[in-house]
CSV table of C-alpha atoms and ligand atoms in Angstrom, one decimal:
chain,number,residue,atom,x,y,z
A,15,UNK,CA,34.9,46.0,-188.0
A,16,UNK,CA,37.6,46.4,-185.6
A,17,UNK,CA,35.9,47.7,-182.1
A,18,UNK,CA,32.0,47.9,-181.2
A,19,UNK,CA,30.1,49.8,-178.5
A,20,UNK,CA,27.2,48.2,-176.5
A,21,UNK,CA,24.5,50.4,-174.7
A,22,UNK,CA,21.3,49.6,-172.8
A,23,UNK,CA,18.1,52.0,-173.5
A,24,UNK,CA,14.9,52.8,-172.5
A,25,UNK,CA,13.1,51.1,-169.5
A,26,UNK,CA,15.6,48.1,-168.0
A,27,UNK,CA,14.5,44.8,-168.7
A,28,UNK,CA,15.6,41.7,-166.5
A,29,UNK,CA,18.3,40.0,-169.0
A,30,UNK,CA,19.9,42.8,-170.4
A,31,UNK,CA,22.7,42.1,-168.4
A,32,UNK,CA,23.3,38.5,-169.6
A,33,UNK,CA,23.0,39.8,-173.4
A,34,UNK,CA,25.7,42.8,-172.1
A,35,UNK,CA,27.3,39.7,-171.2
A,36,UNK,CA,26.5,37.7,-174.6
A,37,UNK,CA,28.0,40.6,-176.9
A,38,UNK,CA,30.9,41.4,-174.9
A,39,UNK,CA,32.2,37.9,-175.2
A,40,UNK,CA,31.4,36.8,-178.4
A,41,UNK,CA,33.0,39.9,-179.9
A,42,UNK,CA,36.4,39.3,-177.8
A,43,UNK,CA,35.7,35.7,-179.2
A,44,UNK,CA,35.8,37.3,-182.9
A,45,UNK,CA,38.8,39.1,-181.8
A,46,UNK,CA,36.7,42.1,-182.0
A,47,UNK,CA,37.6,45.4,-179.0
A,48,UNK,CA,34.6,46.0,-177.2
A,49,UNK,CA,33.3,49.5,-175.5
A,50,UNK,CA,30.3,50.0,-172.8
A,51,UNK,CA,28.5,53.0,-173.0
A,52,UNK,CA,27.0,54.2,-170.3
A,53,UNK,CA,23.1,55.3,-169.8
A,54,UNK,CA,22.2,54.5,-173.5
A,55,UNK,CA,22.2,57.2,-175.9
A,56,UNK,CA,22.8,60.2,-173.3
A,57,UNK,CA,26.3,58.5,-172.1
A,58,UNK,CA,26.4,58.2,-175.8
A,59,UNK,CA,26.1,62.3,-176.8
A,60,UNK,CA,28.0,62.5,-173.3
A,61,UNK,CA,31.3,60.4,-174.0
A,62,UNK,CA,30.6,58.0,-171.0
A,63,UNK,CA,32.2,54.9,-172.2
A,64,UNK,CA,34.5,52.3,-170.9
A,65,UNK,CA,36.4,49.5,-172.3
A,66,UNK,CA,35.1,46.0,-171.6
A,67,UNK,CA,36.7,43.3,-171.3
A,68,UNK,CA,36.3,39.3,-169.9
A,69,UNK,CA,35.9,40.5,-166.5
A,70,UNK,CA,33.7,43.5,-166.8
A,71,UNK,CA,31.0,41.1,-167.9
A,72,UNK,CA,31.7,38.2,-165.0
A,73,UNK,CA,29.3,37.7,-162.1
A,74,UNK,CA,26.5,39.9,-164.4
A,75,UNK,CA,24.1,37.0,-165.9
A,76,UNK,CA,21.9,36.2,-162.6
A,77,UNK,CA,21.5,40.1,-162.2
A,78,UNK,CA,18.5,41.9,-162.8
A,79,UNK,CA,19.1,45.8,-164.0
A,80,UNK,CA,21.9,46.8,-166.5
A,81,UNK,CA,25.3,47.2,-165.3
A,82,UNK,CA,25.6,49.4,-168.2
A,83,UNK,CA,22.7,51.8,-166.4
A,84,UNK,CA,20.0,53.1,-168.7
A,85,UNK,CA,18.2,55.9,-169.8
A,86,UNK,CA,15.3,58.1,-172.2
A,87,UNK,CA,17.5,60.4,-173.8
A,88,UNK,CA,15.2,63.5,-174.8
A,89,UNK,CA,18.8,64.9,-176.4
A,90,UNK,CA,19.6,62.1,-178.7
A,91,UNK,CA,16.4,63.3,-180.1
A,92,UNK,CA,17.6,66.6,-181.1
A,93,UNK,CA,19.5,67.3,-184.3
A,94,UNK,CA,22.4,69.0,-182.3
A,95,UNK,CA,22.0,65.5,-179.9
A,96,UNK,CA,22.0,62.8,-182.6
A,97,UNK,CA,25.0,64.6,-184.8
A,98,UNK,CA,26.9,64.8,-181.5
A,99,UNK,CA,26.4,60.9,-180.7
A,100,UNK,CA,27.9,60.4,-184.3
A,101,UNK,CA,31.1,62.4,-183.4
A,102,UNK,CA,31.7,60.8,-180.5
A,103,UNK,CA,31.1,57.1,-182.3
A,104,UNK,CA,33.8,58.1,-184.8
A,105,UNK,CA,36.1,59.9,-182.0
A,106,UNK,CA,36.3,57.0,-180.1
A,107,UNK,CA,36.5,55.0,-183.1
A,108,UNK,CA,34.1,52.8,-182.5
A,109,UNK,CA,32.6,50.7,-186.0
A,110,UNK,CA,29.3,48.9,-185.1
A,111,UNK,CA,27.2,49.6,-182.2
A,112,UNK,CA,24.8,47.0,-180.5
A,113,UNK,CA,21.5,48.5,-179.2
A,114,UNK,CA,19.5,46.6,-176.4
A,115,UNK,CA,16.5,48.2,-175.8
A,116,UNK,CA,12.6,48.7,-176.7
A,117,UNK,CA,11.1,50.5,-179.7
A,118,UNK,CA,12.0,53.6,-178.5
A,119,UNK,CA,15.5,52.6,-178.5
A,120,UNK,CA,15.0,51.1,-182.1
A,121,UNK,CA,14.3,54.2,-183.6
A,122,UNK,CA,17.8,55.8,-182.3
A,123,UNK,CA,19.3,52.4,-184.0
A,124,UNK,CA,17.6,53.0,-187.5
A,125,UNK,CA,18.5,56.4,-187.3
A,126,UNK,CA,21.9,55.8,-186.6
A,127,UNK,CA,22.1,53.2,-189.8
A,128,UNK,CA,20.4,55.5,-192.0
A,129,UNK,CA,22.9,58.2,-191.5
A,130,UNK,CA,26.0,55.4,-192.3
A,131,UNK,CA,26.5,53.8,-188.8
A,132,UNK,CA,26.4,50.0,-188.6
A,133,UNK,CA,23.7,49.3,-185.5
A,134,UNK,CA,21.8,46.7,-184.8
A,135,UNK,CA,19.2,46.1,-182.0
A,136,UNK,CA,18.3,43.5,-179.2
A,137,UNK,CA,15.1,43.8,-178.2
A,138,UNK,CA,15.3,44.5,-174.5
A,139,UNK,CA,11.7,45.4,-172.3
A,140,UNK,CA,9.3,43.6,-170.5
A,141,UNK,CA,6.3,44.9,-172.6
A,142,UNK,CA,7.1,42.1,-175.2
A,143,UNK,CA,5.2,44.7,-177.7
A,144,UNK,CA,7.6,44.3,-180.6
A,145,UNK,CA,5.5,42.4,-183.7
A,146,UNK,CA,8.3,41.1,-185.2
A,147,UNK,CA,9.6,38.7,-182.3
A,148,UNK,CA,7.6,36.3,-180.2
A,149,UNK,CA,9.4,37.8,-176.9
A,150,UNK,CA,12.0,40.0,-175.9
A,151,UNK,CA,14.5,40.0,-173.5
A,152,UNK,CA,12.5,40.4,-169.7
A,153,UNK,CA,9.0,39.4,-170.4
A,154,UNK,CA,9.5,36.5,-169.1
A,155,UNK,CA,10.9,37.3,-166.0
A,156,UNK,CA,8.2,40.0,-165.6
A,157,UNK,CA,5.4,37.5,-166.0
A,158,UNK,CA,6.9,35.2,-163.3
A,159,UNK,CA,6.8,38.1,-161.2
A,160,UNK,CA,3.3,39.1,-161.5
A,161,UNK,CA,2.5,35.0,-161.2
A,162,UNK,CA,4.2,34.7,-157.8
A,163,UNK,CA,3.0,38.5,-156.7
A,164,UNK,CA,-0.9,36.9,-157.6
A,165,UNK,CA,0.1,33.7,-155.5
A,166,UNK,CA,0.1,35.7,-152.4
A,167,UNK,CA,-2.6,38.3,-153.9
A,168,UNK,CA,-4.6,35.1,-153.6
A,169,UNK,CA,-3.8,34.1,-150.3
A,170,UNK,CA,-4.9,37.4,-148.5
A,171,UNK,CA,-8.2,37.3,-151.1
A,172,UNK,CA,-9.2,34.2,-149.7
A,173,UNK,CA,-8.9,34.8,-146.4
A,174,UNK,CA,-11.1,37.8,-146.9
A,175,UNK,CA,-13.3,36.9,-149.6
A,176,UNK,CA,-12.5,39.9,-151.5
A,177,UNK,CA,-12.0,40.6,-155.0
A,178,UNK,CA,-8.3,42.0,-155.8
A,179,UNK,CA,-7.7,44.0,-159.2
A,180,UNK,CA,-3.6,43.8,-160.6
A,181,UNK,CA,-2.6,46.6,-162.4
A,182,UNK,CA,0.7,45.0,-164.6
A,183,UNK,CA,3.1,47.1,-167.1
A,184,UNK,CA,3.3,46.6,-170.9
A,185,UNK,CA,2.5,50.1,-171.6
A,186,UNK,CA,0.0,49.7,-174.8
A,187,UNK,CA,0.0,45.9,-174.9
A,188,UNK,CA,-1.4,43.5,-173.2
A,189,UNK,CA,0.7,40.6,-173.3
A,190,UNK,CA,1.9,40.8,-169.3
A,191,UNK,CA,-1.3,40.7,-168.0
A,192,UNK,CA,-2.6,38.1,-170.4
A,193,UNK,CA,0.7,35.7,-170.1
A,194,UNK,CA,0.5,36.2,-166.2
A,195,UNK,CA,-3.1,35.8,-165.9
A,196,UNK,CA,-3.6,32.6,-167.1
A,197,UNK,CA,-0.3,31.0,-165.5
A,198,UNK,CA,-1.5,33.0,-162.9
A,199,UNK,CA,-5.2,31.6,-162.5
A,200,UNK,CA,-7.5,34.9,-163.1
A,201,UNK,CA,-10.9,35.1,-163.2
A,202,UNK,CA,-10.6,38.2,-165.5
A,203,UNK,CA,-8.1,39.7,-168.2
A,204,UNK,CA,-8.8,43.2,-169.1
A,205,UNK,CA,-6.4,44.1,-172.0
A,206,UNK,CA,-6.1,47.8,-173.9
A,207,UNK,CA,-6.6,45.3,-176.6
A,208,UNK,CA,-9.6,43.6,-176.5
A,209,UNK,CA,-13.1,45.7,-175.7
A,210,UNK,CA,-14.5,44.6,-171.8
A,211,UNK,CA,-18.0,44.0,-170.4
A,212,UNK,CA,-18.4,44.8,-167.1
A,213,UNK,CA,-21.2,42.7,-167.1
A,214,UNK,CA,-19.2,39.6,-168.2
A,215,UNK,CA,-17.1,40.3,-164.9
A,216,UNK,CA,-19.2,41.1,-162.7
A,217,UNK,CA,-21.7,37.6,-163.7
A,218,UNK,CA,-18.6,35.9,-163.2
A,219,UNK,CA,-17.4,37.1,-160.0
A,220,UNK,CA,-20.7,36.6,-158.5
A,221,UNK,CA,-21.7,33.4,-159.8
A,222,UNK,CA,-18.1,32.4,-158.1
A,223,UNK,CA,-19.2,33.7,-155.1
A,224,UNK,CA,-22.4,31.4,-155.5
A,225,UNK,CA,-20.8,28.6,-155.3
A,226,UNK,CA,-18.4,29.6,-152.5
A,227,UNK,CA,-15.3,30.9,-154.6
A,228,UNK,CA,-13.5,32.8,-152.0
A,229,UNK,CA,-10.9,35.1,-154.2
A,230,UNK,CA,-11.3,36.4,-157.1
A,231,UNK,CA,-8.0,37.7,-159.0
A,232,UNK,CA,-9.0,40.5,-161.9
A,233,UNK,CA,-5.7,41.5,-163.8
A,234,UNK,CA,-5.4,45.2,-165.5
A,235,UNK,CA,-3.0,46.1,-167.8
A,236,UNK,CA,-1.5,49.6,-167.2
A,237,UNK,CA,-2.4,51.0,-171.0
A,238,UNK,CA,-6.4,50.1,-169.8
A,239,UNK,CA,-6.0,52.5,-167.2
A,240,UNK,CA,-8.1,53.3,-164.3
A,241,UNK,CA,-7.9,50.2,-162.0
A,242,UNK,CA,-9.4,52.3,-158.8
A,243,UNK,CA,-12.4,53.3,-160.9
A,244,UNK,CA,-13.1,49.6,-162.0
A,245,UNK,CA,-12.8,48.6,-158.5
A,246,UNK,CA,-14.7,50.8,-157.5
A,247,UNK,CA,-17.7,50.0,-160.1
A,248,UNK,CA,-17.0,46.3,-159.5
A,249,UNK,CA,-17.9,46.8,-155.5
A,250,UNK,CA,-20.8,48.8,-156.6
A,251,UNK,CA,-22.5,46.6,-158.7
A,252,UNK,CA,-21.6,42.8,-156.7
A,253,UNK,CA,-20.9,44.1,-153.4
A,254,UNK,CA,-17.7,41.9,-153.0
A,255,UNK,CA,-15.0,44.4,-151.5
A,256,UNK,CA,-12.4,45.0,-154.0
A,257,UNK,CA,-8.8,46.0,-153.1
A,258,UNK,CA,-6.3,47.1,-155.5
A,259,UNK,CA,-2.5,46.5,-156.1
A,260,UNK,CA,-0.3,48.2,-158.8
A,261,UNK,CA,2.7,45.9,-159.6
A,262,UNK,CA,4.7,48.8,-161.1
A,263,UNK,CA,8.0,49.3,-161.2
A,264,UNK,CA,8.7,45.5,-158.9
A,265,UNK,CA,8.2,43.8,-162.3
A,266,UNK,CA,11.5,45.3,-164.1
A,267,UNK,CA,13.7,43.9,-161.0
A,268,UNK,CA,14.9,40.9,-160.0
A,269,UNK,CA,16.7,37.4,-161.3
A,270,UNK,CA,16.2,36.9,-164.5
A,271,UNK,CA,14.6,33.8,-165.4
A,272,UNK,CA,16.7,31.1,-167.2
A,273,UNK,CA,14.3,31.7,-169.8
A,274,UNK,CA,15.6,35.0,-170.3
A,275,UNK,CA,18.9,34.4,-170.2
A,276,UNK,CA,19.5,32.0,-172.9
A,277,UNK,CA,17.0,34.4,-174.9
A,278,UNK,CA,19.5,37.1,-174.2
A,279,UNK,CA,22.3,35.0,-174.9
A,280,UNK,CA,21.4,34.2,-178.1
A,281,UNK,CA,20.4,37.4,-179.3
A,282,UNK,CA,23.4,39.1,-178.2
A,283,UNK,CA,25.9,37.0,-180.2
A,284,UNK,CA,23.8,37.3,-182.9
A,285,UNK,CA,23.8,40.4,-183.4
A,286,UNK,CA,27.8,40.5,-183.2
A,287,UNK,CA,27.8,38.0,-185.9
A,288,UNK,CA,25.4,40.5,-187.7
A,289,UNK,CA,27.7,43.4,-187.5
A,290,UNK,CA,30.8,41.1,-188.4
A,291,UNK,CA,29.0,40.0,-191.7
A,292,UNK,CA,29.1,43.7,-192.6
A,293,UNK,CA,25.2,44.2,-191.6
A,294,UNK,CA,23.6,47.5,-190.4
A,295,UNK,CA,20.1,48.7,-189.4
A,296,UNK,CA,18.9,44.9,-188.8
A,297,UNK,CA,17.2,44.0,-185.7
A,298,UNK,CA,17.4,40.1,-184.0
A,299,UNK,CA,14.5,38.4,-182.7
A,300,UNK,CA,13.1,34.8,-182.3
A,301,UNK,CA,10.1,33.3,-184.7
A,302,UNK,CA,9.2,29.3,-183.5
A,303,UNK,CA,12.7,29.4,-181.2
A,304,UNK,CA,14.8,30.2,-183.7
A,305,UNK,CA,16.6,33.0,-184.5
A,306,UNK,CA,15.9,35.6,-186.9
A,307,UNK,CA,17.0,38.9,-187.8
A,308,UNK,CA,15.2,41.6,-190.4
A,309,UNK,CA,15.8,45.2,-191.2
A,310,UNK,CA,15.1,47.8,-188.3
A,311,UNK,CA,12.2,49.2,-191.4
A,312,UNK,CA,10.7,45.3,-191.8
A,313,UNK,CA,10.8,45.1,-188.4
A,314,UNK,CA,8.6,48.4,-187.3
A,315,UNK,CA,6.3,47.4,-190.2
A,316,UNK,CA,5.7,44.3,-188.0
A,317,UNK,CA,2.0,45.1,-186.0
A,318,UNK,CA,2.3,43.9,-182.4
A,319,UNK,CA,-0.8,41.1,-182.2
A,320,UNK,CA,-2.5,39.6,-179.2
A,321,UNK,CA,-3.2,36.3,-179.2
A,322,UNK,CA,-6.4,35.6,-179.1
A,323,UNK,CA,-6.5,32.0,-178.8
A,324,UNK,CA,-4.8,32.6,-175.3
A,325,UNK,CA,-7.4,35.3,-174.4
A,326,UNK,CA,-10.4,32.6,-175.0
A,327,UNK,CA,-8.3,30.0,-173.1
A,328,UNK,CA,-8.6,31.8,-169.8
A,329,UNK,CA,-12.0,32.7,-170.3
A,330,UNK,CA,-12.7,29.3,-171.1
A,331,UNK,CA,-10.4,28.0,-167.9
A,332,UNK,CA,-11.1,30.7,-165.5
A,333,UNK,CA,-15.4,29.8,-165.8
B,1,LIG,O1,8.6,50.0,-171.5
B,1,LIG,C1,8.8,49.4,-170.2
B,1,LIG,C2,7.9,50.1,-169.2
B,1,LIG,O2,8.1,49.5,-168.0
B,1,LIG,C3,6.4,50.1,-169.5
B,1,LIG,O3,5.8,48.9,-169.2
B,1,LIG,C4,6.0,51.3,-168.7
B,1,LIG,O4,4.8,51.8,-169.2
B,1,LIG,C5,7.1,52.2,-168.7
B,1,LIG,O5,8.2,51.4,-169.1
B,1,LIG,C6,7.4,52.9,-167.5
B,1,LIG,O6,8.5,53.8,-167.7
B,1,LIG,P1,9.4,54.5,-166.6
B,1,LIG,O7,10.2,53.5,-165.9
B,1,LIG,O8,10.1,55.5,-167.3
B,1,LIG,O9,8.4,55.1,-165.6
C-alpha cells in the first residue's frame, strides 16, 4: 500500500470533512501518498482527483459540507461505469480507497472489494440508519439542529397557542426525530417505525391544552410522510391550529458538533490503519464508544433497530 484515494458519497453529512481530514493525515503519518477524488464515485469514473497533502486538509474540521464535494452517481452503477472507476484506480495508481458515505455508498465499496480493490467505508449521513454502528458521522450534528430549530418552533407556538408539526430527515429511519424529540421536549414522535394513534395524540394535545399547555411540538420523520395531511386531521379533530415546518435540507449544514468530529476522527484513521494491515471490504463503526470494524457483507446483514426504550421515555416524559 503505497498511495490511497479518499472520496465523499451520497447525501453530505456534517463531519465528513474532519474524517477527510482524519485520513489524509494519518496516511501522510504512515508515510502513505494520499489522493482526493472529487464528487464520489462520478469524479471517480471521471478522473477528478487531486493530490492531498498537509495543507489541503487545514482549516476543514469546523466546516460543515465536504470539501471533497459529493454526489449519487447513477453511472457508477452501470457495468461500463463501475469497470471504468476500476481503470482509473489503477491508472492513477492508486492501492486502497477510503469510502465516507451512507449505504448507498457502501454498496459501491463492497463492490469495488469484491472485484480485487482494497476499500473500506466510513459511515458518513445524518440518517444514522446503518445497524451495525451506534452512529455515524452527522447525526449528531443534525439532531442538535432540529433541537435548536424546535427551541424557537416553541417560542412562536407559545405565543400563539398552536400546535407545530416538524418534518426531520432520516429517510426510512427514525432515529432524528426520535433523538431530537426528546432532547428537544415533544409532545409526540411519529416514526416510520413504530405504528401511531391519532387518538393517543390528539388526547394528549388536548388534555395539555386543559391544563393551559400553550405549544405543543409533534415531530415527523420524513419516511412517515404526509405531515400537511396529519396537520390537517390533528386541527380537525382538537381544533388547536396546527402549522407545519419541514427542516429539510438545513439539517445536513452547518458546524459540526465536537461530537462529530472526534467520531470522524476516529473512524477515519482507522480505516487507514485497516487498509495498511492489508484489509479490504471492511467497514468501521463504533459499538459502546469503541471502535470496531466488520466486513462490508457482516455489516449489511446488520438490521437498523429503533430503540424502543427511548421511544417509551418520551412518551413517558412528554405526559
Ligand atoms: O441520506 C441523507 C438524506 O438527507 C436523507 O435523510 C434524505 O431522505 C435524503 O438524503 C435527501 O437526499 P437529497 O439531498 O438527494 O435530496
Amino acid at each position: 500500500m503505497k498511495k490511497i484515494g479518499v472520496l465523499t458519497s451520497g447525501g453530505d453529512a456534517p463531519g465528513m470533512n474532519a474524517a477527510i481530514r482524519s485520513v489524509t493525515r494519518t496516511a501522510i503519518f504512515r508515510n502513505l501518498k494520499v489522493v482526493g477524488i472529487k464528487r464520489g464515485y462520478q469524479g471517480l469514473i471521471e478522473g477528478d482527483i487531486e493530490n492531498m497533502n498537509l495543507s489541503s486538509v487545514g482549516d476543514i474540521i469546523h466546516r460543515g459540507g465536504t470539501i471533497l464535494r459529493s454526489a449519487r452517481s447513477k453511472e457508477f452503477m452501470t457495468e461500463k461505469g463501475f469497470q471504468k472507476a476500476l481503470d482509473v484506480l489503477k491508472i492513477f495508481g492508486i492501492d486502497g480507497l477510503i469510502v465516507i458515505g451512507g449505504d448507498g455508498s457502501f454498496k459501491g465499496a463492497k463492490k469495488l472489494s469484491e472485484n480485487g480493490f482494497a476499500t473500506i467505508g466510513v459511515p458518513g449521513t445524518i440518517d444514522n440508519d446503518l445497524g451495525y454502528t451506534d452512529y455515524t458521522i452527522g447525526f449528531d450534528t443534525a439532531v442538535n439542529t432540529v433541537v435548536n430549530a424546535i427551541g424557537n418552533l416553541r417560542d412562536t407556538s407559545s405565543s400563539h397557542g398552536r400546535a407545530n408539526i416538524v418534518e426531520v430527515m432520516g429517510r426510512h429511519c427514525g432515529d432524528i426525530a426520535l433523538f431530537a424529540g426528546l432532547a428537544g421536549g415533544a409532545e409526540n414522535i411519529i416514526i416510520p417505525e413504530i405504528d401511531f394513534e391519532m387518538d393517543e395524540i390528539c388526547k394528549k394535545l388536548i388534555s395539555g391544552r386543559n391544563r393551559g399547555k400553550l405549544h405543543s411540538i409533534i415531530i415527523v420523520a420524513e419516511g412517515v410522510g404526509k405531515p400537511y395531511d396529519i396537520a390537517a386531521e390533528i386541527q380537525k379533530r382538537t381544533d388547536i391550529e396546527t402549522r407545519v415546518t419541514i427542516m429539510g435540507h438545513l439539517q445536513r449544514g452547518g458546524t459540526p458538533t465536537a461530537q462529530d468530529r472526534i467520531l470522524a476522527s476516529r473512524l477515519g484513521a482507522k480505516g487507514v490503519e485497516l487498509l495498511l494491515e492489508g484489509e479490504r471490504g471492511k467497514v468501521v463503526g463504533i459499538k459502546e464508544n469503541r471502535i470496531v470494524d466488520l466486513d462490508i457483507d457482516e455489516a449489511f446483514k446488520v438490521d437498523k433497530e429503533i430503540d424502543r426504550g427511548i421511544y417509551e421515555l418520551t412518551k413517558i416524559l412528554s405526559i
